[in-house]
Tab-separated table of C-alpha atoms and ligand atoms in Angstrom:
chain	number	residue	atom	x	y	z
O	1	UNK	CA	5.503	-4.685	41.103
O	2	UNK	CA	7.693	-4.020	38.114
O	3	UNK	CA	8.200	-6.291	35.156
O	4	UNK	CA	11.735	-5.165	34.300
O	5	UNK	CA	14.192	-7.525	35.992
O	6	UNK	CA	17.836	-6.562	35.488
O	7	UNK	CA	20.326	-9.343	36.211
O	8	UNK	CA	23.376	-7.396	37.256
O	9	UNK	CA	25.914	-6.582	39.942
O	10	UNK	CA	26.625	-3.103	41.197
O	11	UNK	CA	30.279	-2.979	40.137
O	12	UNK	CA	29.494	-3.929	36.520
O	13	UNK	CA	30.189	-1.079	34.083
O	14	UNK	CA	27.841	-2.369	31.369
O	15	UNK	CA	25.133	-2.588	34.034
O	16	UNK	CA	25.878	1.028	34.964
O	17	UNK	CA	25.180	1.981	31.333
O	18	UNK	CA	21.754	0.342	31.599
O	19	UNK	CA	21.062	1.786	35.075
O	20	UNK	CA	21.681	5.312	33.755
O	21	UNK	CA	19.328	4.636	30.820
O	22	UNK	CA	16.670	3.435	33.312
O	23	UNK	CA	17.287	6.700	35.162
O	24	UNK	CA	16.874	8.819	32.028
O	25	UNK	CA	13.537	7.116	31.415
O	26	UNK	CA	12.522	7.292	35.075
O	27	UNK	CA	11.542	3.615	35.047
O	28	UNK	CA	10.762	1.291	37.929
O	29	UNK	CA	12.855	-1.884	37.813
O	30	UNK	CA	14.215	-4.672	39.952
O	31	UNK	CA	17.884	-5.524	40.431
O	32	UNK	CA	18.546	-9.265	40.492
O	33	UNK	CA	22.104	-9.638	41.725
O	34	UNK	CA	24.142	-12.368	40.076
O	35	UNK	CA	27.601	-13.701	40.999
O	36	UNK	CA	30.655	-11.917	39.591
O	37	UNK	CA	32.215	-15.231	38.484
O	38	UNK	CA	30.897	-18.550	37.236
O	39	UNK	CA	28.972	-20.658	38.103
O	40	UNK	CA	25.714	-18.726	37.693
O	41	UNK	CA	23.133	-21.484	38.141
O	42	UNK	CA	20.223	-19.066	38.340
O	43	UNK	CA	21.189	-17.045	35.257
O	44	UNK	CA	22.261	-19.644	32.701
O	45	UNK	CA	18.887	-21.498	32.680
O	46	UNK	CA	17.351	-18.198	31.565
O	47	UNK	CA	19.908	-17.401	28.879
O	48	UNK	CA	20.626	-20.932	27.680
O	49	UNK	CA	24.380	-20.483	28.095
O	50	UNK	CA	25.178	-16.759	27.901
O	51	UNK	CA	26.979	-15.798	31.129
O	52	UNK	CA	27.712	-12.107	30.810
O	53	UNK	CA	26.090	-9.308	32.752
O	54	UNK	CA	23.781	-7.419	32.324
O	55	UNK	CA	20.758	-9.425	31.172
O	56	UNK	CA	17.254	-7.967	31.130
O	57	UNK	CA	14.324	-10.266	31.761
O	58	UNK	CA	10.694	-9.441	31.141
O	59	UNK	CA	8.683	-12.555	31.997
O	60	UNK	CA	9.849	-15.325	29.659
O	61	UNK	CA	11.742	-12.965	27.326
O	62	UNK	CA	15.418	-12.562	28.107
O	63	UNK	CA	17.600	-9.841	26.542
O	64	UNK	CA	21.361	-10.399	26.489
O	65	UNK	CA	23.941	-7.606	26.135
O	66	UNK	CA	23.548	-3.961	27.120
O	67	UNK	CA	23.261	-2.893	23.459
O	68	UNK	CA	20.086	-4.891	22.940
O	69	UNK	CA	18.779	-4.111	26.435
O	70	UNK	CA	18.934	-0.403	25.641
O	71	UNK	CA	17.198	-0.930	22.279
O	72	UNK	CA	14.453	-2.934	24.012
O	73	UNK	CA	13.958	-0.283	26.709
O	74	UNK	CA	13.507	2.340	23.986
O	75	UNK	CA	11.016	0.115	22.126
O	76	UNK	CA	8.962	-0.643	25.258
O	77	UNK	CA	9.177	2.795	26.876
O	78	UNK	CA	9.778	5.340	24.099
O	79	UNK	CA	9.363	8.495	26.188
O	80	UNK	CA	11.517	10.164	27.255
O	81	UNK	CA	13.746	9.009	24.434
O	82	UNK	CA	17.353	7.918	24.792
O	83	UNK	CA	17.895	9.823	21.544
O	84	UNK	CA	16.742	13.334	22.461
O	85	UNK	CA	17.945	14.967	19.253
O	86	UNK	CA	16.675	12.180	16.998
O	87	UNK	CA	20.091	10.559	16.841
O	88	UNK	CA	19.012	6.904	17.243
O	89	UNK	CA	21.232	5.593	14.455
O	90	UNK	CA	24.426	7.442	15.249
O	91	UNK	CA	24.077	7.133	19.035
O	92	UNK	CA	23.553	3.375	18.702
O	93	UNK	CA	26.517	3.086	16.337
O	94	UNK	CA	28.691	4.903	18.866
O	95	UNK	CA	28.363	1.884	21.179
O	96	UNK	CA	31.065	0.329	19.019
O	97	UNK	CA	33.324	3.121	20.269
O	98	UNK	CA	32.348	3.208	23.917
O	99	UNK	CA	31.979	-0.549	24.421
O	100	UNK	CA	35.211	-1.495	22.699
O	101	UNK	CA	38.170	0.915	22.447
O	102	UNK	CA	37.014	3.322	25.196
O	103	UNK	CA	36.141	0.383	27.472
O	104	UNK	CA	39.440	-1.411	26.738
O	105	UNK	CA	41.345	1.734	27.720
O	106	UNK	CA	39.451	1.912	31.032
O	107	UNK	CA	40.064	-1.796	31.709
O	108	UNK	CA	43.786	-1.459	30.974
O	109	UNK	CA	44.200	1.564	33.246
O	110	UNK	CA	42.373	-0.169	36.109
O	111	UNK	CA	43.974	-3.588	35.910
O	112	UNK	CA	47.515	-2.241	35.479
O	113	UNK	CA	47.084	-1.043	39.064
O	114	UNK	CA	44.685	-3.336	40.832
O	115	UNK	CA	45.541	-6.571	39.010
O	116	UNK	CA	47.709	-7.921	41.815
O	117	UNK	CA	45.051	-7.390	44.463
O	118	UNK	CA	42.524	-9.549	42.622
O	119	UNK	CA	41.936	-13.105	43.828
O	120	UNK	CA	42.916	-16.239	41.957
O	121	UNK	CA	39.267	-17.253	41.439
O	122	UNK	CA	38.496	-14.013	39.548
O	123	UNK	CA	41.652	-14.278	37.436
O	124	UNK	CA	40.954	-17.885	36.426
O	125	UNK	CA	37.339	-16.995	35.613
O	126	UNK	CA	38.293	-14.055	33.418
O	127	UNK	CA	40.981	-16.094	31.638
O	128	UNK	CA	38.266	-18.580	30.740
O	129	UNK	CA	35.928	-15.769	29.677
O	130	UNK	CA	38.473	-14.124	27.367
O	131	UNK	CA	40.374	-17.223	26.277
O	132	UNK	CA	43.637	-15.387	27.018
O	133	UNK	CA	46.035	-15.221	29.984
O	134	UNK	CA	45.381	-12.460	32.539
O	135	UNK	CA	48.698	-10.739	31.849
O	136	UNK	CA	49.274	-8.293	34.709
O	137	UNK	CA	52.883	-7.575	33.646
O	138	UNK	CA	51.692	-6.841	30.098
O	139	UNK	CA	48.986	-4.515	31.430
O	140	UNK	CA	51.550	-2.657	33.537
O	141	UNK	CA	53.849	-2.250	30.529
O	142	UNK	CA	50.932	-0.971	28.423
O	143	UNK	CA	49.750	1.527	31.056
O	144	UNK	CA	51.542	4.680	29.809
O	145	UNK	CA	50.043	4.190	26.352
O	146	UNK	CA	46.583	3.198	27.596
O	147	UNK	CA	46.482	6.251	29.873
O	148	UNK	CA	46.870	8.449	26.786
O	149	UNK	CA	44.073	6.513	25.073
O	150	UNK	CA	41.676	6.990	27.987
O	151	UNK	CA	42.423	10.708	28.084
O	152	UNK	CA	41.925	11.028	24.341
O	153	UNK	CA	38.502	9.322	24.517
O	154	UNK	CA	37.532	11.626	27.393
O	155	UNK	CA	38.777	14.639	25.431
O	156	UNK	CA	36.340	13.813	22.630
O	157	UNK	CA	33.551	13.900	25.204
O	158	UNK	CA	34.761	17.274	26.512
O	159	UNK	CA	34.983	18.613	22.943
O	160	UNK	CA	31.325	17.754	22.368
O	161	UNK	CA	30.449	19.745	25.503
O	162	UNK	CA	32.570	22.765	24.547
O	163	UNK	CA	29.632	24.971	23.477
O	164	UNK	CA	28.264	24.809	27.025
O	165	UNK	CA	25.535	22.230	26.403
O	166	UNK	CA	24.396	20.205	29.415
O	167	UNK	CA	24.583	16.775	27.761
O	168	UNK	CA	26.238	15.303	24.681
O	169	UNK	CA	23.224	15.801	22.414
O	170	UNK	CA	22.101	19.117	23.857
O	171	UNK	CA	19.954	19.977	26.867
O	172	UNK	CA	18.567	16.478	27.450
O	173	UNK	CA	20.498	13.338	28.398
O	174	UNK	CA	20.554	10.216	26.234
O	175	UNK	CA	22.323	6.983	25.440
O	176	UNK	CA	25.429	8.874	24.284
O	177	UNK	CA	25.809	10.222	27.836
O	178	UNK	CA	25.238	6.839	29.483
O	179	UNK	CA	27.772	5.239	27.136
O	180	UNK	CA	30.544	7.770	27.649
O	181	UNK	CA	29.812	8.049	31.373
O	182	UNK	CA	30.041	4.394	32.350
O	183	UNK	CA	33.657	4.113	31.200
O	184	UNK	CA	34.794	7.100	33.271
O	185	UNK	CA	32.690	5.852	36.209
O	186	UNK	CA	34.383	2.434	35.907
O	187	UNK	CA	37.920	3.861	35.766
O	188	UNK	CA	37.308	6.413	38.527
O	189	UNK	CA	35.561	3.960	40.863
O	190	UNK	CA	38.066	1.125	40.600
O	191	UNK	CA	41.260	3.156	40.312
O	192	UNK	CA	40.486	6.642	41.685
O	193	UNK	CA	43.862	8.154	40.662
O	194	UNK	CA	42.781	7.631	37.031
O	195	UNK	CA	40.457	10.640	37.485
O	196	UNK	CA	43.574	12.775	37.031
O	197	UNK	CA	43.579	11.608	33.412
O	198	UNK	CA	40.300	13.326	32.605
O	199	UNK	CA	38.744	15.500	35.320
O	200	UNK	CA	40.695	18.619	34.303
O	201	UNK	CA	39.173	18.585	30.809
O	202	UNK	CA	36.914	21.648	30.444
O	203	UNK	CA	33.298	20.911	31.269
O	204	UNK	CA	33.851	17.214	31.906
O	205	UNK	CA	33.430	17.128	35.693
O	206	UNK	CA	30.254	19.241	35.575
O	207	UNK	CA	28.791	16.930	32.908
O	208	UNK	CA	29.809	13.880	34.965
O	209	UNK	CA	28.000	15.312	38.003
O	210	UNK	CA	24.888	15.980	35.886
O	211	UNK	CA	24.844	12.335	34.720
O	212	UNK	CA	25.248	11.104	38.315
O	213	UNK	CA	22.318	13.354	39.301
O	214	UNK	CA	20.018	11.602	36.794
O	215	UNK	CA	20.038	8.580	39.102
O	216	UNK	CA	18.867	5.080	38.258
O	217	UNK	CA	15.071	5.356	38.226
O	218	UNK	CA	13.091	3.501	40.877
O	219	UNK	CA	15.120	0.496	41.895
O	220	UNK	CA	14.083	-2.347	44.136
O	221	UNK	CA	15.897	-5.597	44.878
O	222	UNK	CA	14.516	-8.932	43.689
O	223	UNK	CA	15.753	-12.428	44.465
O	224	UNK	CA	16.952	-14.819	41.805
O	225	UNK	CA	14.123	-17.153	42.843
O	226	UNK	CA	11.605	-14.395	42.065
O	227	UNK	CA	13.114	-13.924	38.611
O	228	UNK	CA	12.990	-17.643	37.828
O	229	UNK	CA	9.413	-17.746	39.015
O	230	UNK	CA	8.489	-14.829	36.740
O	231	UNK	CA	9.891	-16.815	33.797
O	232	UNK	CA	7.949	-19.948	34.819
O	233	UNK	CA	4.658	-18.052	35.025
O	234	UNK	CA	4.969	-16.103	31.749
O	235	UNK	CA	4.621	-17.011	28.114
O	236	UNK	CA	7.185	-15.579	25.663
O	237	UNK	CA	6.077	-12.729	23.409
O	238	UNK	CA	4.176	-13.867	20.320
O	239	UNK	CA	5.842	-11.138	18.228
O	240	UNK	CA	9.377	-10.925	19.637
O	241	UNK	CA	10.767	-8.432	17.100
O	242	UNK	CA	9.318	-4.942	17.679
O	243	UNK	CA	7.505	-3.405	14.707
O	244	UNK	CA	9.682	-1.051	12.724
O	245	UNK	CA	13.016	-2.769	13.294
O	246	UNK	CA	14.951	-3.045	9.991
O	247	UNK	CA	14.556	-6.404	8.241
O	248	UNK	CA	17.090	-9.183	8.721
O	249	UNK	CA	19.742	-10.059	6.148
O	250	UNK	CA	18.422	-12.693	3.706
O	251	UNK	CA	20.710	-15.400	5.154
O	252	UNK	CA	19.249	-14.872	8.627
O	253	UNK	CA	15.665	-14.692	7.387
O	254	UNK	CA	16.146	-18.080	5.688
O	255	UNK	CA	17.031	-19.684	9.023
O	256	UNK	CA	13.866	-18.580	10.855
O	257	UNK	CA	12.071	-21.706	12.063
O	258	UNK	CA	15.253	-23.770	12.171
O	259	UNK	CA	17.444	-25.086	14.986
O	260	UNK	CA	20.425	-22.769	15.345
O	261	UNK	CA	23.315	-21.893	17.629
O	262	UNK	CA	24.354	-18.320	18.358
O	263	UNK	CA	27.402	-17.021	20.186
O	264	UNK	CA	29.134	-13.729	20.888
O	265	UNK	CA	32.177	-13.228	18.680
O	266	UNK	CA	34.334	-11.246	21.142
O	267	UNK	CA	34.507	-12.962	24.563
O	268	UNK	CA	32.181	-15.123	26.632
O	269	UNK	CA	31.471	-17.121	23.474
O	270	UNK	CA	29.375	-19.843	25.113
O	271	UNK	CA	26.813	-20.873	22.471
O	272	UNK	CA	23.049	-20.738	22.941
O	273	UNK	CA	21.003	-23.242	20.967
O	274	UNK	CA	17.313	-23.178	20.137
O	275	UNK	CA	14.864	-22.470	17.347
O	276	UNK	CA	15.282	-19.151	15.574
O	277	UNK	CA	11.892	-17.482	15.934
O	278	UNK	CA	12.755	-13.899	15.049
O	279	UNK	CA	15.445	-11.957	13.243
O	280	UNK	CA	15.971	-8.327	12.287
O	281	UNK	CA	19.010	-6.251	11.347
O	282	UNK	CA	19.403	-5.580	15.090
O	283	UNK	CA	18.510	-8.803	16.874
O	284	UNK	CA	18.200	-12.565	16.785
O	285	UNK	CA	15.581	-14.338	18.894
O	286	UNK	CA	15.816	-17.985	19.910
O	287	UNK	CA	13.128	-20.046	21.555
O	288	UNK	CA	14.242	-22.700	24.010
O	289	UNK	CA	12.462	-25.181	26.183
O	290	UNK	CA	13.842	-25.421	29.701
O	291	UNK	CA	12.759	-28.438	31.748
O	292	UNK	CA	12.086	-26.261	34.814
O	293	UNK	CA	11.159	-22.859	33.338
O	294	UNK	CA	9.226	-23.862	30.229
O	295	UNK	CA	9.479	-21.855	27.009
O	296	UNK	CA	11.998	-19.006	27.065
O	297	UNK	CA	12.870	-16.569	24.304
O	298	UNK	CA	16.460	-15.333	24.291
O	299	UNK	CA	17.210	-12.124	22.365
O	300	UNK	CA	20.754	-11.103	21.385
O	301	UNK	CA	22.052	-8.166	19.341
O	302	UNK	CA	22.914	-8.941	15.721
O	303	UNK	CA	26.139	-6.914	15.795
O	304	UNK	CA	28.859	-8.980	17.420
O	305	UNK	CA	27.013	-12.313	17.422
O	306	UNK	CA	27.480	-15.262	15.058
O	307	UNK	CA	24.600	-17.456	13.867
O	308	UNK	CA	25.058	-21.032	12.721
O	309	UNK	CA	22.666	-23.860	11.896
O	310	UNK	CA	22.726	-26.239	14.906
O	311	UNK	CA	24.874	-29.339	14.475
K	401	GSH	N1	28.860	-6.648	25.205
K	401	GSH	C1	28.391	-6.941	26.532
K	401	GSH	C2	29.569	-6.917	27.499
K	401	GSH	C3	29.165	-7.338	28.891
K	401	GSH	C4	30.341	-7.610	29.822
K	401	GSH	O1	31.506	-7.709	29.432
K	401	GSH	N2	29.996	-7.720	31.081
K	401	GSH	C5	30.955	-8.049	32.103
K	401	GSH	C6	30.566	-7.364	33.398
K	401	GSH	S1	30.420	-5.613	33.201
K	401	GSH	C7	30.877	-9.528	32.372
K	401	GSH	O2	29.904	-10.154	32.058
K	401	GSH	N3	31.920	-10.085	32.961
K	401	GSH	C8	31.935	-11.476	33.256
K	401	GSH	C9	30.944	-11.900	34.282
K	401	GSH	O3	30.374	-11.061	34.990
K	401	GSH	O4	30.730	-13.097	34.410
K	401	GSH	C10	27.341	-5.926	26.936
K	401	GSH	O5	27.309	-4.833	26.376
K	401	GSH	O6	26.488	-6.257	27.772
């Protein structure tokens, strides 16, 4: 039995980032498949409102967003490290590149081509998620530009490999590889002709094959009922912020112990409310009481989340 429960679906690119990191660490974990659109009645009770995928659950502690999931995996299972050349700071900071402009380029290239084949339910759901119309005509018009952006991101990856190294940081794989990889995996899987935008770049295809070969660790499937039961049976961590994480900003520290609301600032901004029980420069931790599950601690990354005193 494993205690790492990853709420995910196989086509999710941010889940692929986490699956590769689980592979690098050789960890055993369980995939808990969640729906691709709302409602998600067996996810939201765990997160208190957050609907995005992936979410990592360990007992009654729930980690939202791949950025924090990766940080938590490194804290719980430090070896082998996701930062093989000691690059924890810069490799973590690079998520702002891979998860935003690189990812947006991959999304634009895919949806300019497959947008029309997607069902109405998915389109309506994603319009609600983003708060903006799903503009297929706009995506088509933007394609020539976005194709150049995707290639340019991929070319930076190829440039890093130009001295013949196996992975982005050297001979061992790390988060930098998982982050760059998942975007190309996403584009190439959902719109295979997009591979022509990057697979000719020197060294890129060989590196891509090496990342695929890492695998995903030891995966098993778990039901959503099993995950909810694991939350019911467990108590949240007494010390939810791992030792050594940089201290919180003074404004956040002052709110510890108070009722607060937190929400992502980009998309999927559904608020989570609870008592702030932990804060660092990298995470916020809320404790909630769920009528069915009992006490749950929800962890979110500090970057890209807003914190407000609860109304
Ligand atoms: N910043 C988040 C982004 C997660 C995200 O956008 N996930 C997509 C799937 S890959 C999602 O949740 N889409 C809406 C849904 O599945 O309901 C992260 O790094 O985890």
